[in-house]
mmCIF file of C-alpha atoms in Angstrom:
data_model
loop_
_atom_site.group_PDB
_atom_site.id
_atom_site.type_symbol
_atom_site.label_atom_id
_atom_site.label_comp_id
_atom_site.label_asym_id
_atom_site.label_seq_id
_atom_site.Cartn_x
_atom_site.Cartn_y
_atom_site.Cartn_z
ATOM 1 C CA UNK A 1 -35.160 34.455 24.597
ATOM 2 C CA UNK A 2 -36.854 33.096 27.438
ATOM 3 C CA UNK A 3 -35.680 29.915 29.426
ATOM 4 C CA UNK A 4 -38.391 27.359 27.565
ATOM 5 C CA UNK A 5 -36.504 27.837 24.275
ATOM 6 C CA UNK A 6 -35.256 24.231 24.601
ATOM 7 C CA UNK A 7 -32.159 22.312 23.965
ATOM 8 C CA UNK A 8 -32.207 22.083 20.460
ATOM 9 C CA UNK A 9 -29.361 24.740 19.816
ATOM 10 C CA UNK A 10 -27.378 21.823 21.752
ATOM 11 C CA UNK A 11 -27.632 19.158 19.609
ATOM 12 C CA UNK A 12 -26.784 21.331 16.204
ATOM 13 C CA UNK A 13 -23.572 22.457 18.362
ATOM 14 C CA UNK A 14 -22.637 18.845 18.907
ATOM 15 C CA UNK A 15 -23.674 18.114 15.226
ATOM 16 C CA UNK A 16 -21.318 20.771 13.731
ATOM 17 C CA UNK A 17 -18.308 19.565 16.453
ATOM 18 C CA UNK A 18 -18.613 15.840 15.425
ATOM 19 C CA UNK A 19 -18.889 17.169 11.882
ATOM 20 C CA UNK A 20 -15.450 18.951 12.243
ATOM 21 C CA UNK A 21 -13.905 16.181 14.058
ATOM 22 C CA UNK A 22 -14.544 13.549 11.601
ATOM 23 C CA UNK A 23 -13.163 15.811 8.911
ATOM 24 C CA UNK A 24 -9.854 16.612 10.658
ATOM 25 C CA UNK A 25 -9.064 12.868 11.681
ATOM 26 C CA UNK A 26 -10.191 11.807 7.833
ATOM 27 C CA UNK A 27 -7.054 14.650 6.895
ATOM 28 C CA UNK A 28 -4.890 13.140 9.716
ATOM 29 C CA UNK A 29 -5.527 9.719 7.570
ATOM 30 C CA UNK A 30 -5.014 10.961 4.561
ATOM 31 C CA UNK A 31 -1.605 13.036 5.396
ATOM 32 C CA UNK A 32 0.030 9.346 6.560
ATOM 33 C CA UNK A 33 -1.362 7.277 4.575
ATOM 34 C CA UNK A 34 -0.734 8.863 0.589
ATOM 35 C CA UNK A 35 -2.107 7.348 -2.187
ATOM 36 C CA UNK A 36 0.178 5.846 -4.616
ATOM 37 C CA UNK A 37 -0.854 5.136 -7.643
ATOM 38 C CA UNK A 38 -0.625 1.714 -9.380
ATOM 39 C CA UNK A 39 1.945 1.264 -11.502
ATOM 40 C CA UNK A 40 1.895 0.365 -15.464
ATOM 41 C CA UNK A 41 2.871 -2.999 -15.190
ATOM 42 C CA UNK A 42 0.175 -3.365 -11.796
ATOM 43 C CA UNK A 43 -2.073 -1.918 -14.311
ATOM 44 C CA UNK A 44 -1.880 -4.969 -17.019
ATOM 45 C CA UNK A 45 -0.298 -7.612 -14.980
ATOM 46 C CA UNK A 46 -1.499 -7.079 -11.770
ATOM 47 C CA UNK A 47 0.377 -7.400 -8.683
ATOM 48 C CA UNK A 48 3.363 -9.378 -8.779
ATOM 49 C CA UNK A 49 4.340 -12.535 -7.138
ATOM 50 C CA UNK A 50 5.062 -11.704 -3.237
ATOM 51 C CA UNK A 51 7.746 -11.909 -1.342
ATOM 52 C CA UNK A 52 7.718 -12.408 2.236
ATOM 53 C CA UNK A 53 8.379 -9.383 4.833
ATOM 54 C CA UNK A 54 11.687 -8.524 5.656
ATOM 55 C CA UNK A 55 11.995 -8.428 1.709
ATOM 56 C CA UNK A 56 10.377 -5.994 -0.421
ATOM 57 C CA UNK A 57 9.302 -5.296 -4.103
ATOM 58 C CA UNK A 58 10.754 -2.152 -6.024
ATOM 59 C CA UNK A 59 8.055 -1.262 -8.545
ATOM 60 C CA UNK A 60 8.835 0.676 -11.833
ATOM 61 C CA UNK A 61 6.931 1.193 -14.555
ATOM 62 C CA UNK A 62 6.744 -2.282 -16.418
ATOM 63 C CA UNK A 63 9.747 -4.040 -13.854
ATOM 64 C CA UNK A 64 9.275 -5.263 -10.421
ATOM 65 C CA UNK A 65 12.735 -5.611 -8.479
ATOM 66 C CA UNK A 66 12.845 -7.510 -5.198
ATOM 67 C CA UNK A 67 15.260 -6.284 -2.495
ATOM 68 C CA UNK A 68 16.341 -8.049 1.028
ATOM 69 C CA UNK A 69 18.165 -6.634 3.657
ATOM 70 C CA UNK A 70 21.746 -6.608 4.074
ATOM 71 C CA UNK A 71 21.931 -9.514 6.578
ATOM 72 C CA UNK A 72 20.091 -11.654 4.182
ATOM 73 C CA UNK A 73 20.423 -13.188 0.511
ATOM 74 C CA UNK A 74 18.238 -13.007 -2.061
ATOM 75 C CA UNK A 75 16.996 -16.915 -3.819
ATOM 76 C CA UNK A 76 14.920 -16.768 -7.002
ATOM 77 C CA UNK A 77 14.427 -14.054 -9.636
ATOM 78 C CA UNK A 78 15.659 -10.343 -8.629
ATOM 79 C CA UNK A 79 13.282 -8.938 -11.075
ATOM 80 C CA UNK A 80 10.247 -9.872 -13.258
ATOM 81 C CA UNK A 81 8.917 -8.055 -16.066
ATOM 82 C CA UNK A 82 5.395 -7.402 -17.112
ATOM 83 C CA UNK A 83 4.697 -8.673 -20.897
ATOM 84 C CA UNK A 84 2.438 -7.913 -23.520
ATOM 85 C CA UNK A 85 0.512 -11.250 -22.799
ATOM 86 C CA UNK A 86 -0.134 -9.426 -19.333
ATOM 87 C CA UNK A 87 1.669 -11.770 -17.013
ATOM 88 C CA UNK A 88 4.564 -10.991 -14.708
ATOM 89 C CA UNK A 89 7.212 -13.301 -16.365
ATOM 90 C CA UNK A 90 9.463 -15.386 -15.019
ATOM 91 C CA UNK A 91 6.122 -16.340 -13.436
ATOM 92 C CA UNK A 92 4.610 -17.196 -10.025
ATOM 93 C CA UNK A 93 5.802 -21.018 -10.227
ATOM 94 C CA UNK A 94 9.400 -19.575 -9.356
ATOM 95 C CA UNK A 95 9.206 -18.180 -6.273
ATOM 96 C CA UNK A 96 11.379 -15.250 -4.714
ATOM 97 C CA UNK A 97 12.783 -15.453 -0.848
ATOM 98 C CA UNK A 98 14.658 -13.813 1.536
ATOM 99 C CA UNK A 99 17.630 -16.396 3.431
ATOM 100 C CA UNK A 100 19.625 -15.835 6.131
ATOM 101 C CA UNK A 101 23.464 -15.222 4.355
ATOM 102 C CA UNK A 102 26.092 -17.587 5.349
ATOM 103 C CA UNK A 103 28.863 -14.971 6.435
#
């Protein structure tokens, strides 16, 4: 090897580090972020009607559940159910919230 060889050998190093890099942070991703898989009833009904954070939505098979925290009450339907005509019933017209409990 004499010292006109050139700097290629540099750039492959750098190509095979960034290579490495971007393979370890895509595991990083993919260790804290798991993919959950959609549910029957997301499946034919698609997702059902939100409800606004603190609150959130237990989903089961064909039954979504909604859940608030302790400090608050839940107003509207606790659960809706995904039908054969493939819509979340009741349906989006009655919404679900979160209140502040009177205590």
């Amino acid at each position: 090897m004499s010292s006109d060889d050139g700097h290629a050998w540099k750039f492959g190093l750098t190509f095979i580090c960034l290579g490495l890099c971007s393979v370890l942070s895509m595991g990083i991703y993919s260790a804290s972020h798991p993919h959950k898989p959609l549910t029957q009833g997301q499946t034919l009904c698609a997702d059902p009607p939100p409800l606004d954070p603190p609150g959130k939505i237990d989903l089961a098979d064909m039954t979504a559940e909604y859940v608030c925290p302790e400090d608050q009450e839940l107003a509207g339907p606790a659960q809706r159910i995904c039908k054969e005509d493939m819509k979340w019933h009741p349906g989006p017209e009655e919404k679900t919230t979160c209140q502040q409990g009177e205590f």
